[in-house]
Amino acid sequence: MISALNRLVDLVEEHLTEELDVDGLARRLGTTEYHLRRMFSSLAGMPLSEYVRRRRMTVAAADVIRGEDDLLTVAVRHGYGSTEAFGRAFRAVHGVSPGDVRRDGGPLRTQPHLRFHLTVEGSIPMDTRIVDRPAFRLVGHAARVPLIHRGVNPHIQRHIAALPPEEHARLKALSDAEPRGLLQVSDDLGPDAAEGSELTYLHGVATSRDTPVPDDLDAIEVPAGMWAVFRTSGPHPQVLQDTWAATATEWFPSNPWRLRPGPSIVSVLDRADDFSTATCELWLPVEPA
């Protein structure tokens, strides 16, 4: 996985002004575009698309400062069809327009060439099991919310708080499949997993495919497949989020599995009354690498 990510970074450098064929590279490296993008985003701290844009604008800034070509020529050279589109991308990275940089020489925010290195510290115990599950259904109340990587997501909090107490009991009564109990489900998240990007959050339970779904509930159909299940215990949600990050930095690079498209599921097994601490299981859909 680490060598695949470094090859991806090299490909970015070789084709900075062209469309990147991530799917073709992933297939040549024996993995999938989905897994490659998710691992890049998790380890680099930014989506691949953002890294490409930052690198393009870092190299483009040198052309702007040299002043040998007009701005339209520089824009076209770096993959933009107009000075307006180029200017928007340039300002998004550097905070100033190309004209300002040509006149003043800066300020510039450069993006260094990334290199990935595997360091397994064992700082987070990875209590893991692999589960092969038949197709099942996730049933509950869904909402579109922005992704927040650290801390409590207030949008999810409001969504759950709006449900009456008796609704939680009704959902629990529907649960008849693993993962058991009330679940926190994240679905429809893009492979780049960018902070602020939207996902579907479902507060609900797992049921068999034969269990009838009440008309007032949302449902997510989950196909049969393998799952990596990570058990966490401690301050919540910090330990859960740290473990989620460690799956990318420690577990996936060290194990012959890769992510496949599908929902991620958190099952809360036990918790303090104020939810300051909790024991959870994080379910991630995987397939052999």
Short mmCIF file of C-alpha atoms in Angstrom, two decimals:
data_model
loop_
_atom_site.label_atom_id
_atom_site.label_comp_id
_atom_site.label_asym_id
_atom_site.label_seq_id
_atom_site.Cartn_x
_atom_site.Cartn_y
_atom_site.Cartn_z
CA MET A 1 0.00 0.00 0.00
CA ILE A 2 2.79 2.45 0.86
CA SER A 3 4.59 1.75 -2.42
CA ALA A 4 1.28 2.17 -4.28
CA LEU A 5 0.74 5.58 -2.68
CA ASN A 6 4.27 6.70 -3.54
CA ARG A 7 3.75 5.56 -7.14
CA LEU A 8 0.55 7.62 -7.17
CA VAL A 9 2.46 10.68 -5.97
CA ASP A 10 5.07 10.11 -8.69
CA LEU A 11 2.30 9.87 -11.28
CA VAL A 12 0.92 13.20 -10.10
CA GLU A 13 4.32 14.80 -10.72
CA GLU A 14 4.66 13.19 -14.16
CA HIS A 15 1.21 14.37 -15.28
CA LEU A 16 0.59 17.58 -13.37
CA THR A 17 -1.02 19.31 -16.36
CA GLU A 18 -3.09 16.28 -17.45
CA GLU A 19 -6.08 14.33 -16.19
CA LEU A 20 -4.92 11.72 -13.68
CA ASP A 21 -5.83 8.09 -14.45
CA VAL A 22 -6.13 6.90 -10.85
CA ASP A 23 -8.30 3.91 -11.76
CA GLY A 24 -5.76 2.67 -14.32
CA LEU A 25 -2.89 3.00 -11.83
CA ALA A 26 -4.88 1.23 -9.11
CA ARG A 27 -5.59 -1.72 -11.42
CA ARG A 28 -1.91 -1.97 -12.40
CA LEU A 29 -0.97 -2.00 -8.71
CA GLY A 30 -3.53 -4.68 -7.86
CA THR A 31 -5.84 -2.47 -5.81
CA THR A 32 -8.90 -0.27 -6.39
CA GLU A 33 -9.33 3.44 -6.99
CA TYR A 34 -11.69 3.60 -4.00
CA HIS A 35 -9.14 2.11 -1.60
CA LEU A 36 -6.24 4.13 -3.03
CA ARG A 37 -8.12 7.42 -2.66
CA ARG A 38 -9.36 6.59 0.86
CA MET A 39 -5.87 5.64 2.05
CA PHE A 40 -4.33 8.74 0.44
CA SER A 41 -6.87 11.02 2.12
CA SER A 42 -6.44 9.33 5.52
CA LEU A 43 -2.63 9.41 5.48
CA ALA A 44 -2.04 12.74 3.71
CA GLY A 45 -4.72 14.64 5.60
CA MET A 46 -6.22 15.96 2.35
CA PRO A 47 -8.07 14.51 -0.64
CA LEU A 48 -6.01 13.52 -3.68
CA SER A 49 -7.80 16.18 -5.75
CA GLU A 50 -6.68 18.88 -3.28
CA TYR A 51 -3.07 17.65 -3.33
CA VAL A 52 -3.06 17.73 -7.15
CA ARG A 53 -4.42 21.28 -7.15
CA ARG A 54 -1.84 22.45 -4.60
CA ARG A 55 1.03 20.88 -6.54
CA ARG A 56 -0.22 22.39 -9.83
CA MET A 57 -0.43 25.84 -8.27
CA THR A 58 2.99 25.45 -6.63
CA VAL A 59 4.60 24.77 -10.01
CA ALA A 60 2.41 27.36 -11.77
CA ALA A 61 3.51 30.05 -9.32
CA ALA A 62 7.08 29.74 -10.62
CA ASP A 63 5.86 30.35 -14.18
CA VAL A 64 3.85 33.36 -13.01
CA ILE A 65 6.84 34.90 -11.23
CA ARG A 66 9.22 34.31 -14.14
CA GLY A 67 6.95 36.44 -16.33
CA GLU A 68 8.11 34.91 -19.60
CA ASP A 69 4.54 34.14 -20.77
CA ASP A 70 1.21 35.89 -20.44
CA LEU A 71 -1.23 34.53 -17.83
CA LEU A 72 -3.46 32.82 -20.40
CA THR A 73 -0.50 30.80 -21.70
CA VAL A 74 0.43 29.84 -18.14
CA ALA A 75 -3.19 28.89 -17.40
CA VAL A 76 -3.47 26.64 -20.46
CA ARG A 77 -0.09 25.02 -19.73
CA HIS A 78 -1.35 23.98 -16.30
CA GLY A 79 -4.65 22.54 -17.46
CA TYR A 80 -7.03 25.51 -17.26
CA GLY A 81 -9.06 26.85 -20.18
CA SER A 82 -9.23 30.47 -19.04
CA THR A 83 -7.41 32.98 -16.88
CA GLU A 84 -10.55 33.23 -14.72
CA ALA A 85 -10.58 29.51 -13.85
CA PHE A 86 -6.82 29.56 -13.32
CA GLY A 87 -7.11 32.65 -11.12
CA ARG A 88 -9.76 31.05 -8.90
CA ALA A 89 -7.64 27.93 -8.38
CA PHE A 90 -4.51 30.03 -7.82
CA ARG A 91 -6.21 32.25 -5.24
CA ALA A 92 -7.70 29.23 -3.43
CA VAL A 93 -4.18 27.87 -2.84
CA HIS A 94 -2.05 31.00 -2.43
CA GLY A 95 -4.63 33.49 -1.12
CA VAL A 96 -3.70 36.09 -3.76
CA SER A 97 -4.23 36.48 -7.50
CA PRO A 98 -1.63 35.55 -10.18
CA GLY A 99 -1.37 39.25 -11.05
CA ASP A 100 -0.47 40.15 -7.45
CA VAL A 101 2.21 37.45 -7.37
CA ARG A 102 3.62 38.55 -10.72
CA ARG A 103 3.88 42.09 -9.40
CA ASP A 104 5.03 41.41 -5.81
CA GLY A 105 6.65 37.97 -5.98
CA GLY A 106 4.34 36.54 -3.30
CA PRO A 107 3.11 35.60 -0.81
CA LEU A 108 3.07 31.94 -1.84
CA ARG A 109 1.90 28.78 -0.08
CA THR A 110 3.87 25.95 -1.60
CA GLN A 111 2.92 22.28 -1.39
CA PRO A 112 5.99 20.00 -0.98
CA HIS A 113 6.23 16.73 -2.89
CA LEU A 114 4.74 14.08 -0.59
CA ARG A 115 6.47 10.81 0.29
CA PHE A 116 4.84 8.09 2.35
CA HIS A 117 6.76 5.97 4.87
CA LEU A 118 5.37 3.14 6.98
CA THR A 119 5.93 3.52 10.72
CA VAL A 120 4.06 1.05 12.89
CA GLU A 121 4.29 2.29 16.47
CA GLY A 122 1.61 0.12 18.04
CA SER A 123 0.38 3.16 19.95
CA ILE A 124 -3.24 2.01 19.58
CA PRO A 125 -4.10 -1.66 20.26
CA MET A 126 -5.93 -3.03 17.23
CA ASP A 127 -8.42 -5.49 18.71
CA THR A 128 -9.80 -6.83 15.44
CA ARG A 129 -11.85 -9.67 14.01
CA ILE A 130 -12.86 -10.46 10.41
CA VAL A 131 -16.54 -11.29 9.87
CA ASP A 132 -18.20 -12.72 6.75
CA ARG A 133 -21.80 -11.47 6.68
CA PRO A 134 -24.69 -12.31 4.37
CA ALA A 135 -26.66 -9.44 2.90
CA PHE A 136 -28.58 -7.43 5.48
CA ARG A 137 -30.46 -4.17 5.84
CA LEU A 138 -29.83 -1.04 7.93
CA VAL A 139 -33.08 0.57 9.07
CA GLY A 140 -33.65 3.85 10.90
CA HIS A 141 -33.71 7.63 10.52
CA ALA A 142 -31.32 9.10 7.93
CA ALA A 143 -30.07 12.65 7.30
CA ARG A 144 -27.46 14.31 5.11
CA VAL A 145 -24.70 15.81 7.29
CA PRO A 146 -21.19 17.25 6.73
CA LEU A 147 -18.18 15.10 7.61
CA ILE A 148 -16.23 16.23 10.69
CA HIS A 149 -13.00 14.32 11.38
CA ARG A 150 -12.42 15.35 15.01
CA GLY A 151 -14.73 15.89 17.96
CA VAL A 152 -18.49 15.60 18.23
CA ASN A 153 -20.47 16.25 15.05
CA PRO A 154 -23.19 18.75 16.10
CA HIS A 155 -25.30 17.96 13.02
CA ILE A 156 -25.50 14.30 14.03
CA GLN A 157 -26.16 15.30 17.64
CA ARG A 158 -29.15 17.41 16.58
CA HIS A 159 -30.46 14.62 14.36
CA ILE A 160 -30.42 12.09 17.21
CA ALA A 161 -31.74 14.57 19.81
CA ALA A 162 -34.79 15.24 17.62
CA LEU A 163 -35.91 11.60 17.96
CA PRO A 164 -38.32 10.92 20.84
CA PRO A 165 -37.13 8.42 23.52
CA GLU A 166 -39.72 5.85 22.54
CA GLU A 167 -38.31 5.79 19.01
CA HIS A 168 -35.03 4.34 20.27
CA ALA A 169 -36.93 1.50 21.92
CA ARG A 170 -38.89 0.85 18.72
CA LEU A 171 -35.70 0.66 16.68
CA LYS A 172 -34.06 -1.72 19.18
CA ALA A 173 -37.07 -4.02 18.91
CA LEU A 174 -36.49 -4.26 15.14
CA SER A 175 -32.85 -5.35 15.50
CA ASP A 176 -32.43 -9.00 14.55
CA ALA A 177 -28.99 -9.16 12.89
CA GLU A 178 -25.36 -8.24 13.50
CA PRO A 179 -24.18 -5.65 14.37
CA ARG A 180 -26.59 -5.69 17.30
CA GLY A 181 -28.21 -2.74 19.05
CA LEU A 182 -28.51 0.91 18.04
CA LEU A 183 -26.02 1.79 15.29
CA GLN A 184 -24.33 4.91 13.96
CA VAL A 185 -24.08 4.43 10.19
CA SER A 186 -22.12 6.57 7.69
CA ASP A 187 -22.90 5.97 4.01
CA ASP A 188 -22.52 7.64 0.59
CA LEU A 189 -19.16 9.13 1.60
CA GLY A 190 -16.88 9.86 -1.34
CA PRO A 191 -13.54 8.01 -1.52
CA ASP A 192 -11.61 11.22 -0.81
CA ALA A 193 -13.46 11.64 2.54
CA ALA A 194 -12.81 15.38 2.56
CA GLU A 195 -13.62 17.35 5.71
CA GLY A 196 -16.98 19.07 5.20
CA SER A 197 -18.11 16.77 2.39
CA GLU A 198 -21.61 15.38 2.81
CA LEU A 199 -22.54 11.87 3.84
CA THR A 200 -25.71 10.03 4.76
CA TYR A 201 -25.91 9.41 8.50
CA LEU A 202 -28.41 6.80 9.69
CA HIS A 203 -29.37 6.25 13.32
CA GLY A 204 -30.83 2.79 13.35
CA VAL A 205 -30.37 -0.97 13.56
CA ALA A 206 -29.41 -3.97 11.44
CA THR A 207 -32.12 -6.35 10.29
CA SER A 208 -32.30 -9.41 8.09
CA ARG A 209 -33.42 -8.97 4.49
CA ASP A 210 -36.75 -10.65 5.35
CA THR A 211 -37.70 -8.25 8.15
CA PRO A 212 -40.45 -5.81 7.01
CA VAL A 213 -39.43 -2.14 7.11
CA PRO A 214 -42.00 0.30 8.55
CA ASP A 215 -43.02 2.93 5.99
CA ASP A 216 -41.76 5.84 8.13
CA LEU A 217 -38.17 4.52 8.32
CA ASP A 218 -35.24 4.81 5.90
CA ALA A 219 -33.39 1.71 4.74
CA ILE A 220 -29.92 0.97 3.34
CA GLU A 221 -29.42 -2.34 1.56
CA VAL A 222 -26.05 -3.89 2.41
CA PRO A 223 -24.72 -6.65 0.12
CA ALA A 224 -22.98 -9.76 1.42
CA GLY A 225 -19.28 -9.39 2.16
CA MET A 226 -16.39 -9.30 4.61
CA TRP A 227 -16.06 -6.81 7.47
CA ALA A 228 -13.13 -5.82 9.67
CA VAL A 229 -14.47 -5.18 13.17
CA PHE A 230 -12.36 -3.03 15.53
CA ARG A 231 -13.23 -2.92 19.24
CA THR A 232 -12.53 0.34 21.09
CA SER A 233 -12.90 1.41 24.71
CA GLY A 234 -12.19 4.71 26.47
CA PRO A 235 -12.95 8.44 26.16
CA HIS A 236 -15.63 9.01 23.53
CA PRO A 237 -15.48 9.92 20.68
CA GLN A 238 -11.68 10.42 20.87
CA VAL A 239 -10.68 6.74 21.11
CA LEU A 240 -13.10 5.77 18.35
CA GLN A 241 -11.75 8.50 16.04
CA ASP A 242 -8.13 7.61 16.89
CA THR A 243 -8.80 3.97 16.05
CA TRP A 244 -10.49 4.96 12.79
CA ALA A 245 -7.34 6.91 11.83
CA ALA A 246 -5.09 4.03 12.95
CA THR A 247 -6.83 1.64 10.56
CA ALA A 248 -5.25 3.69 7.75
CA THR A 249 -1.85 4.33 9.31
CA GLU A 250 -1.27 0.93 10.94
CA TRP A 251 -3.79 -1.80 10.20
CA PHE A 252 -4.39 -1.64 6.42
CA PRO A 253 -0.69 -1.16 5.52
CA SER A 254 0.16 -4.20 7.67
CA ASN A 255 -2.65 -6.58 6.66
CA PRO A 256 -3.76 -8.20 3.37
CA TRP A 257 -7.11 -6.39 3.26
CA ARG A 258 -8.42 -3.25 1.57
CA LEU A 259 -11.53 -1.13 1.91
CA ARG A 260 -14.45 -1.77 -0.39
CA PRO A 261 -17.38 0.61 -1.01
CA GLY A 262 -20.09 0.42 1.61
CA PRO A 263 -21.28 1.96 4.86
CA SER A 264 -19.12 2.20 7.96
CA ILE A 265 -20.95 1.20 11.13
CA VAL A 266 -20.39 1.98 14.81
CA SER A 267 -22.08 -0.22 17.38
CA VAL A 268 -22.06 1.15 20.94
CA LEU A 269 -21.75 -1.84 23.27
CA ASP A 270 -21.55 0.07 26.56
CA ARG A 271 -21.30 3.71 27.61
CA ALA A 272 -21.33 6.13 30.53
CA ASP A 273 -24.57 8.00 31.17
CA ASP A 274 -23.04 11.22 29.81
CA PHE A 275 -21.36 9.37 26.90
CA SER A 276 -17.93 10.60 28.07
CA THR A 277 -16.62 7.03 27.78
CA ALA A 278 -17.82 4.13 25.66
CA THR A 279 -16.99 0.67 24.39
CA CYS A 280 -17.71 0.41 20.67
CA GLU A 281 -17.22 -1.75 17.62
CA LEU A 282 -16.25 -0.09 14.34
CA TRP A 283 -17.33 -2.14 11.30
CA LEU A 284 -15.54 -1.39 8.01
CA PRO A 285 -16.36 -3.20 4.72
CA VAL A 286 -13.23 -4.95 3.40
CA GLU A 287 -12.06 -7.42 0.77
CA PRO A 288 -8.81 -9.33 0.26
CA ALA A 289 -6.06 -7.08 -1.11
#
